[in-house]
């Protein structure tokens, strides 16, 4: 998957400025695609040149003007083409796993501290995803929302992010327990 497809998917529901797109990436899309704001602005420029998004200038009184972007028919066709392709498997690439791989040769105290930091980060992210899912659902039970909710795609990707962060948190806690037990022997 290229950044272009993640940007097109993020623009499906509404027009967004580059700043709003960066915020949308930070909360929703970041659980499956990370991008820096500079990368997003550059990608919007490329997509507009290719006719996959259209931008329009919005004049503002007390602020600088801004550009809003929306997906064009060509952009939707590109997403449909992308969706029809076989999905590539994902792979873990994580510096913390390299540290755990070398655990037998490292100070367990330092490694436990890094694992505790990651567990805390994952816990905080999981709480954000839980709040976002609740906001998307409104007053509906999850089962009802899954069957009858208007936009299920963002909800399902957010659930995947929640599961991912919970699994990270639980794994870190388990590794911490193993390292502590081994240090006590």
Coordinates of N, CA and C in Angstrom, one line a residue:
X1 N 0.9 -1.2 0.0 CA 0.0 0.0 0.0 C 0.9 1.2 0.0
X2 N 0.5 2.2 -0.7 CA 1.2 3.4 -0.8 C 0.5 4.5 0.0
X3 N 1.2 5.5 0.4 CA 0.6 6.6 1.2 C -0.6 7.2 0.4
X4 N -0.6 7.2 -0.9 CA -1.6 7.7 -1.7 C -3.0 7.1 -1.4
X5 N -3.0 5.8 -1.2 CA -4.2 5.1 -0.9 C -4.8 5.4 0.5
X6 N -3.9 5.5 1.4 CA -4.3 5.9 2.8 C -4.9 7.3 2.8
X7 N -4.3 8.2 2.0 CA -4.8 9.6 1.9 C -6.2 9.6 1.2
X8 N -6.3 8.9 0.1 CA -7.6 8.8 -0.6 C -8.7 8.3 0.3
X9 N -8.3 7.2 1.1 CA -9.3 6.6 2.0 C -9.7 7.6 3.1
X10 N -8.8 8.4 3.5 CA -9.1 9.4 4.6 C -10.0 10.5 4.1
X11 N -9.9 10.8 2.8 CA -10.7 11.9 2.2 C -12.1 11.4 1.7
X12 N -12.5 10.2 1.9 CA -13.7 9.7 1.4 C -15.0 10.3 2.0
X13 N -14.9 10.6 3.2 CA -16.1 11.1 3.9 C -16.4 12.6 3.8
X14 N -15.3 13.4 3.7 CA -15.5 14.8 3.7 C -14.2 15.5 3.1
X15 N -14.4 16.8 2.7 CA -13.3 17.6 2.3 C -12.5 17.9 3.6
X16 N -11.2 17.8 3.4 CA -10.3 18.2 4.5 C -9.1 19.0 4.0
X17 N -8.7 19.9 4.9 CA -7.4 20.7 4.6 C -6.3 19.8 5.0
X18 N -5.1 20.2 4.6 CA -3.9 19.4 4.9 C -3.8 19.2 6.4
X19 N -4.0 20.3 7.2 CA -4.0 20.2 8.6 C -5.0 19.2 9.2
X20 N -6.2 19.3 8.7 CA -7.3 18.4 9.1 C -6.9 16.9 8.8
X21 N -6.3 16.8 7.6 CA -5.9 15.4 7.2 C -4.8 14.9 8.1
X22 N -3.9 15.7 8.5 CA -2.9 15.3 9.5 C -3.5 14.9 10.8
X23 N -4.5 15.6 11.3 CA -5.2 15.3 12.5 C -5.9 14.0 12.3
X24 N -6.6 13.8 11.2 CA -7.3 12.5 10.9 C -6.3 11.3 10.9
X25 N -5.2 11.5 10.3 CA -4.1 10.5 10.3 C -3.7 10.2 11.7
X26 N -3.5 11.2 12.5 CA -3.0 11.0 13.9 C -4.0 10.2 14.7
X27 N -5.3 10.4 14.5 CA -6.3 9.6 15.4 C -6.8 8.3 14.7
X28 N -7.1 8.4 13.4 CA -7.8 7.2 12.9 C -6.9 6.4 12.0
X29 N -6.2 7.0 11.1 CA -5.4 6.2 10.1 C -4.1 5.7 10.7
X30 N -3.6 6.4 11.7 CA -2.3 6.1 12.3 C -2.2 4.7 12.8
X31 N -3.4 4.0 13.1 CA -3.3 2.7 13.6 C -2.9 1.7 12.5
X32 N -2.9 2.1 11.2 CA -2.5 1.2 10.1 C -1.5 1.9 9.1
X33 N -1.3 3.2 9.2 CA -0.4 3.9 8.3 C 0.1 5.1 9.0
X34 N 1.4 5.2 9.2 CA 2.0 6.4 9.8 C 2.6 7.3 8.7
X35 N 2.3 8.6 8.9 CA 2.9 9.6 7.9 C 3.1 10.9 8.7
X36 N 4.1 11.6 8.4 CA 4.4 12.9 8.9 C 3.6 13.9 8.1
X37 N 3.3 15.1 8.8 CA 2.5 16.1 8.1 C 3.1 16.5 6.7
X38 N 4.5 16.6 6.7 CA 5.2 17.0 5.5 C 4.9 16.0 4.3
X39 N 4.9 14.7 4.7 CA 4.6 13.7 3.7 C 3.2 13.8 3.2
X40 N 2.2 14.2 4.1 CA 0.8 14.3 3.7 C 0.7 15.5 2.7
X41 N 1.3 16.6 3.0 CA 1.2 17.8 2.1 C 1.8 17.5 0.8
X42 N 2.9 16.8 0.7 CA 3.5 16.4 -0.5 C 2.6 15.5 -1.3
X43 N 2.0 14.5 -0.6 CA 1.2 13.5 -1.3 C -0.1 14.2 -1.8
X44 N -0.7 15.2 -1.1 CA -1.8 15.9 -1.6 C -1.5 16.6 -2.9
X45 N -0.3 17.2 -2.9 CA 0.1 17.9 -4.1 C 0.2 17.0 -5.3
X46 N 0.8 15.8 -5.1 CA 0.9 14.8 -6.2 C -0.4 14.3 -6.6
X47 N -1.3 14.0 -5.6 CA -2.6 13.5 -6.0 C -3.4 14.5 -6.8
X48 N -3.3 15.8 -6.4 CA -4.0 16.8 -7.1 C -3.5 17.0 -8.6
X49 N -2.2 16.9 -8.7 CA -1.6 17.0 -10.1 C -2.1 15.8 -11.0
X50 N -2.3 14.6 -10.3 CA -2.7 13.5 -11.1 C -4.2 13.4 -11.2
X51 N -4.9 14.4 -10.7 CA -6.4 14.4 -10.8 C -7.1 13.5 -9.9
X52 N -6.5 12.9 -8.9 CA -7.1 12.0 -8.0 C -7.8 12.7 -6.8
X53 N -7.4 13.9 -6.5 CA -8.1 14.7 -5.6 C -8.2 16.1 -6.2
X54 N -9.2 16.8 -5.8 CA -9.4 18.2 -6.2 C -9.4 19.1 -5.0
X55 N -8.7 20.2 -5.2 CA -8.5 21.2 -4.1 C -9.3 22.4 -4.4
X56 N -9.8 23.1 -3.4 CA -10.4 24.4 -3.6 C -10.0 25.3 -2.5
X57 N -9.8 26.6 -2.8 CA -9.4 27.6 -1.9 C -10.6 28.1 -1.1
X58 N -10.4 28.2 0.2 CA -11.5 28.8 1.1 C -10.9 30.0 1.7
X59 N -11.6 31.2 1.4 CA -11.1 32.5 1.9 C -11.6 32.6 3.4
X60 N -10.7 33.0 4.3 CA -11.1 33.2 5.7 C -10.7 34.6 6.1
X61 N -11.6 35.2 6.9 CA -11.4 36.6 7.3 C -10.2 36.8 8.2
X62 N -10.2 36.1 9.4 CA -9.2 36.4 10.4 C -8.0 35.5 10.3
X63 N -8.0 34.6 9.3 CA -6.9 33.6 9.2 C -6.5 33.6 7.7
X64 N -5.3 32.9 7.5 CA -4.9 32.7 6.1 C -5.9 31.8 5.4
X65 N -6.0 32.0 4.1 CA -6.8 31.1 3.3 C -6.4 29.7 3.5
X66 N -7.3 28.7 3.2 CA -6.9 27.3 3.3 C -7.4 26.6 2.1
X67 N -6.8 25.5 1.8 CA -7.3 24.6 0.7 C -7.9 23.4 1.3
X68 N -9.1 23.0 0.7 CA -9.8 21.8 1.1 C -9.7 20.8 -0.1
X69 N -9.5 19.6 0.3 CA -9.3 18.5 -0.8 C -10.4 17.5 -0.6
X70 N -10.8 17.0 -1.8 CA -11.8 15.9 -1.8 C -11.4 14.9 -2.9
X71 N -11.8 13.7 -2.8 CA -11.5 12.6 -3.7 C -12.3 12.9 -5.0
X72 N -11.7 12.7 -6.2 CA -12.4 12.8 -7.4 C -12.9 11.4 -7.9
X73 N -13.6 11.4 -9.0 CA -13.9 10.1 -9.6 C -12.7 9.3 -9.9
X74 N -11.7 9.9 -10.4 CA -10.4 9.2 -10.7 C -9.8 8.7 -9.4
X75 N -9.9 9.4 -8.3 CA -9.4 8.9 -7.0 C -10.1 7.7 -6.5
X76 N -11.4 7.8 -6.7 CA -12.3 6.6 -6.3 C -11.9 5.4 -7.1
X77 N -11.7 5.6 -8.4 CA -11.4 4.5 -9.3 C -10.0 3.9 -8.9
X78 N -9.1 4.8 -8.5 CA -7.8 4.3 -8.0 C -7.9 3.5 -6.8
X79 N -8.8 3.9 -5.8 CA -9.0 3.1 -4.6 C -9.7 1.8 -5.0
X80 N -10.6 1.8 -5.9 CA -11.2 0.5 -6.3 C -10.2 -0.4 -7.0
X81 N -9.3 0.1 -7.8 CA -8.3 -0.7 -8.4 C -7.4 -1.3 -7.3
X82 N -7.0 -0.4 -6.4 CA -6.1 -0.9 -5.2 C -6.8 -2.0 -4.4
X83 N -8.1 -1.8 -4.1 CA -8.9 -2.8 -3.3 C -9.0 -4.1 -4.0
X84 N -9.0 -4.1 -5.4 CA -9.1 -5.4 -6.1 C -7.8 -6.2 -6.1
X85 N -6.7 -5.5 -5.8 CA -5.4 -6.2 -5.8 C -5.3 -7.1 -4.5
X86 N -4.5 -8.2 -4.6 CA -4.2 -9.0 -3.5 C -3.5 -8.2 -2.4
X87 N -3.9 -8.3 -1.2 CA -3.2 -7.6 -0.1 C -1.9 -8.3 0.3
X88 N -0.9 -7.5 0.4 CA 0.4 -8.0 0.8 C 0.4 -8.3 2.3
X89 N 1.1 -9.4 2.8 CA 1.1 -9.6 4.2 C 1.9 -8.5 4.9
X90 N 1.5 -8.3 6.2 CA 2.3 -7.3 7.0 C 3.4 -8.0 7.8
X91 N 4.4 -7.3 8.1 CA 5.5 -7.8 8.9 C 5.8 -6.8 10.0
X92 N 6.3 -7.4 11.1 CA 6.6 -6.6 12.3 C 8.1 -6.1 12.1
X93 N 8.2 -4.8 12.3 CA 9.6 -4.2 12.2 C 9.6 -3.3 13.4
X94 N 10.2 -3.7 14.5 CA 10.1 -3.0 15.8 C 11.5 -3.1 16.6
X95 N 12.0 -2.0 16.9 CA 13.3 -2.0 17.6 C 13.2 -2.6 19.0
X96 N 12.1 -2.5 19.6 CA 11.9 -3.2 20.9 C 12.1 -4.7 20.8
X97 N 11.6 -5.3 19.7 CA 11.8 -6.7 19.5 C 13.3 -7.1 19.3
X98 N 14.0 -6.2 18.7 CA 15.5 -6.5 18.6 C 16.1 -6.5 20.0
X99 N 15.7 -5.6 20.8 CA 16.2 -5.5 22.2 C 15.8 -6.8 23.0
X100 N 14.6 -7.3 22.8 CA 14.1 -8.5 23.5 C 14.9 -9.7 23.0
X101 N 15.1 -9.7 21.6 CA 15.9 -10.8 21.0 C 17.3 -10.9 21.7
X102 N 17.8 -9.8 22.1 CA 19.2 -9.8 22.7 C 19.1 -9.8 24.2
X103 N 17.9 -10.1 24.8 CA 17.7 -10.1 26.2 C 18.7 -10.8 27.1
X104 N 19.2 -11.9 26.6 CA 20.2 -12.7 27.4 C 21.5 -12.0 27.5
X105 N 21.8 -11.0 26.8 CA 23.1 -10.3 26.8 C 22.9 -8.8 27.3
X106 N 21.7 -8.4 27.7 CA 21.5 -7.1 28.1 C 21.1 -7.0 29.6
X107 N 21.2 -5.8 30.1 CA 20.8 -5.5 31.5 C 19.3 -5.6 31.5
X108 N 18.7 -6.6 32.3 CA 17.3 -6.8 32.3 C 16.5 -5.5 32.9
X109 N 17.2 -4.8 33.7 CA 16.5 -3.6 34.3 C 16.2 -2.6 33.2
X110 N 17.2 -2.3 32.3 CA 17.0 -1.4 31.2 C 15.9 -1.9 30.3
X111 N 15.9 -3.2 30.0 CA 15.0 -3.8 29.1 C 13.6 -3.7 29.7
X112 N 13.5 -4.0 31.0 CA 12.2 -3.9 31.6 C 11.6 -2.5 31.6
X113 N 12.5 -1.5 31.8 CA 12.1 -0.1 31.7 C 11.5 0.2 30.3
X114 N 12.2 -0.2 29.2 CA 11.7 0.0 27.9 C 10.4 -0.7 27.6
X115 N 10.3 -1.9 28.1 CA 9.0 -2.6 28.0 C 7.9 -1.9 28.7
X116 N 8.2 -1.4 29.9 CA 7.1 -0.7 30.7 C 6.7 0.6 30.0
X117 N 7.7 1.3 29.4 CA 7.3 2.5 28.6 C 6.4 2.1 27.5
X118 N 6.7 1.0 26.7 CA 5.9 0.6 25.6 C 4.5 0.2 26.1
X119 N 4.4 -0.5 27.2 CA 3.1 -1.0 27.7 C 2.3 0.2 28.1
X120 N 2.9 1.2 28.7 CA 2.1 2.4 29.0 C 1.6 3.2 27.8
X121 N 2.5 3.3 26.8 CA 2.1 3.9 25.5 C 0.9 3.2 24.9
X122 N 1.0 1.8 24.8 CA 0.0 1.0 24.2 C -1.3 1.1 25.0
X123 N -1.2 1.2 26.3 CA -2.4 1.4 27.2 C -3.1 2.7 26.9
X124 N -2.3 3.8 26.8 CA -2.9 5.1 26.4 C -3.5 5.1 25.1
X125 N -2.9 4.5 24.1 CA -3.4 4.4 22.7 C -4.7 3.6 22.7
X126 N -4.7 2.5 23.5 CA -5.9 1.7 23.5 C -7.1 2.5 24.1
X127 N -6.8 3.3 25.1 CA -7.9 4.1 25.7 C -8.4 5.1 24.7
X128 N -7.5 5.7 23.8 CA -7.9 6.6 22.8 C -8.8 5.9 21.8
X129 N -8.4 4.7 21.4 CA -9.2 3.9 20.4 C -10.6 3.6 21.0
X130 N -10.6 3.2 22.3 CA -11.9 2.9 22.9 C -12.8 4.1 22.9
X131 N -12.3 5.3 23.2 CA -13.1 6.5 23.2 C -13.6 6.8 21.8
X132 N -12.7 6.7 20.8 CA -13.1 6.9 19.4 C -14.2 6.0 19.0
X133 N -14.1 4.7 19.3 CA -15.1 3.7 18.9 C -16.4 4.1 19.6
X134 N -16.4 4.5 20.8 CA -17.6 4.9 21.5 C -18.2 6.1 20.9
X135 N -17.4 7.0 20.5 CA -17.9 8.2 19.8 C -18.6 7.8 18.4
X136 N -17.9 6.9 17.7 CA -18.4 6.5 16.4 C -19.8 5.8 16.5
X137 N -19.9 4.9 17.6 CA -21.1 4.1 17.8 C -22.2 5.0 18.3
X138 N -21.9 6.0 19.0 CA -23.0 6.8 19.7 C -23.7 6.0 20.8
X139 N -25.0 6.0 20.8 CA -25.7 5.3 21.8 C -26.0 3.8 21.4
X140 N -25.5 3.4 20.3 CA -25.8 2.0 19.8 C -24.9 1.0 20.4
X141 N -25.4 -0.2 20.6 CA -24.6 -1.3 21.0 C -23.7 -1.7 19.9
X142 N -22.5 -2.2 20.2 CA -21.6 -2.5 19.1 C -22.2 -3.4 18.0
X143 N -22.9 -4.5 18.4 CA -23.5 -5.4 17.5 C -24.4 -4.7 16.5
X144 N -25.2 -3.8 17.1 CA -26.2 -3.1 16.2 C -25.4 -2.2 15.3
X145 N -24.4 -1.5 15.8 CA -23.6 -0.6 14.9 C -22.9 -1.4 13.8
X146 N -22.4 -2.5 14.1 CA -21.7 -3.3 13.1 C -22.6 -3.8 12.0
X147 N -23.9 -4.0 12.3 CA -24.9 -4.4 11.3 C -25.5 -3.2 10.6
X148 N -25.7 -2.1 11.3 CA -26.5 -1.0 10.7 C -25.8 0.4 10.7
X149 N -24.6 0.5 11.2 CA -23.8 1.8 11.2 C -23.6 2.3 9.7
X150 N -23.6 3.6 9.6 CA -23.4 4.2 8.3 C -22.0 3.9 7.7
X151 N -21.0 4.2 8.4 CA -19.6 4.0 7.9 C -18.9 3.0 8.7
X152 N -18.8 1.8 8.3 CA -18.3 0.7 9.1 C -16.7 0.6 8.9
X153 N -16.2 1.0 7.8 CA -14.8 0.9 7.5 C -13.9 1.6 8.6
X154 N -14.1 2.9 8.9 CA -13.3 3.5 9.9 C -13.5 2.8 11.3
X155 N -14.6 2.3 11.6 CA -14.9 1.6 12.8 C -14.1 0.4 12.9
X156 N -14.1 -0.4 11.8 CA -13.4 -1.7 11.8 C -11.9 -1.5 11.9
X157 N -11.3 -0.5 11.2 CA -9.9 -0.2 11.3 C -9.5 0.3 12.7
X158 N -10.4 1.0 13.3 CA -10.1 1.5 14.7 C -10.1 0.3 15.6
X159 N -11.0 -0.6 15.4 CA -11.0 -1.8 16.3 C -9.8 -2.6 16.1
X160 N -9.2 -2.7 14.9 CA -8.0 -3.4 14.7 C -6.8 -2.7 15.4
X161 N -6.9 -1.3 15.4 CA -5.9 -0.6 16.2 C -6.0 -0.9 17.7
X162 N -7.2 -1.0 18.2 CA -7.4 -1.3 19.6 C -6.9 -2.6 19.9
X163 N -7.2 -3.6 19.1 CA -6.7 -5.0 19.3 C -5.2 -5.0 19.3
X164 N -4.6 -4.3 18.3 CA -3.1 -4.2 18.2 C -2.5 -3.7 19.5
X165 N -3.0 -2.6 19.9 CA -2.4 -1.9 21.1 C -2.6 -2.8 22.4
X166 N -3.8 -3.4 22.5 CA -4.0 -4.3 23.7 C -3.0 -5.5 23.6
X167 N -2.8 -6.0 22.4 CA -1.8 -7.1 22.3 C -0.4 -6.7 22.6
X168 N 0.0 -5.5 22.2 CA 1.3 -5.0 22.5 C 1.4 -4.8 24.0
X169 N 0.4 -4.2 24.7 CA 0.5 -4.0 26.1 C 0.6 -5.3 26.8
X170 N -0.2 -6.3 26.5 CA -0.2 -7.6 27.2 C 1.1 -8.3 27.0
X171 N 1.6 -8.3 25.7 CA 2.9 -8.9 25.5 C 4.0 -8.3 26.3
X172 N 4.1 -7.0 26.4 CA 5.1 -6.3 27.2 C 5.0 -6.7 28.6
X173 N 3.8 -6.7 29.1 CA 3.6 -7.1 30.5 C 4.1 -8.6 30.8
X174 N 3.8 -9.4 29.8 CA 4.2 -10.8 29.9 C 5.8 -10.9 29.9
X175 N 6.4 -10.2 29.0 CA 7.9 -10.3 28.9 C 8.5 -9.7 30.2
X176 N 7.9 -8.6 30.7 CA 8.4 -8.0 32.0 C 8.4 -9.1 33.1
X177 N 7.2 -9.8 33.2 CA 7.1 -10.8 34.2 C 8.2 -11.9 34.0
X178 N 8.4 -12.4 32.8 CA 9.4 -13.4 32.6 C 10.8 -12.9 33.0
X179 N 11.1 -11.7 32.5 CA 12.5 -11.1 32.9 C 12.6 -11.0 34.4
X180 N 11.6 -10.5 35.1 CA 11.7 -10.4 36.5 C 11.9 -11.7 37.2
X181 N 11.1 -12.7 36.7 CA 11.2 -14.0 37.3 C 12.6 -14.6 37.1
X182 N 13.1 -14.4 35.9 CA 14.5 -15.0 35.6 C 15.5 -14.3 36.4
X183 N 15.3 -13.0 36.7 CA 16.3 -12.2 37.5 C 16.3 -12.6 39.0
X184 N 15.2 -13.1 39.4 CA 15.0 -13.5 40.8 C 15.6 -14.9 41.1
X185 N 15.9 -15.6 40.0 CA 16.4 -17.0 40.2 C 17.9 -17.0 40.5

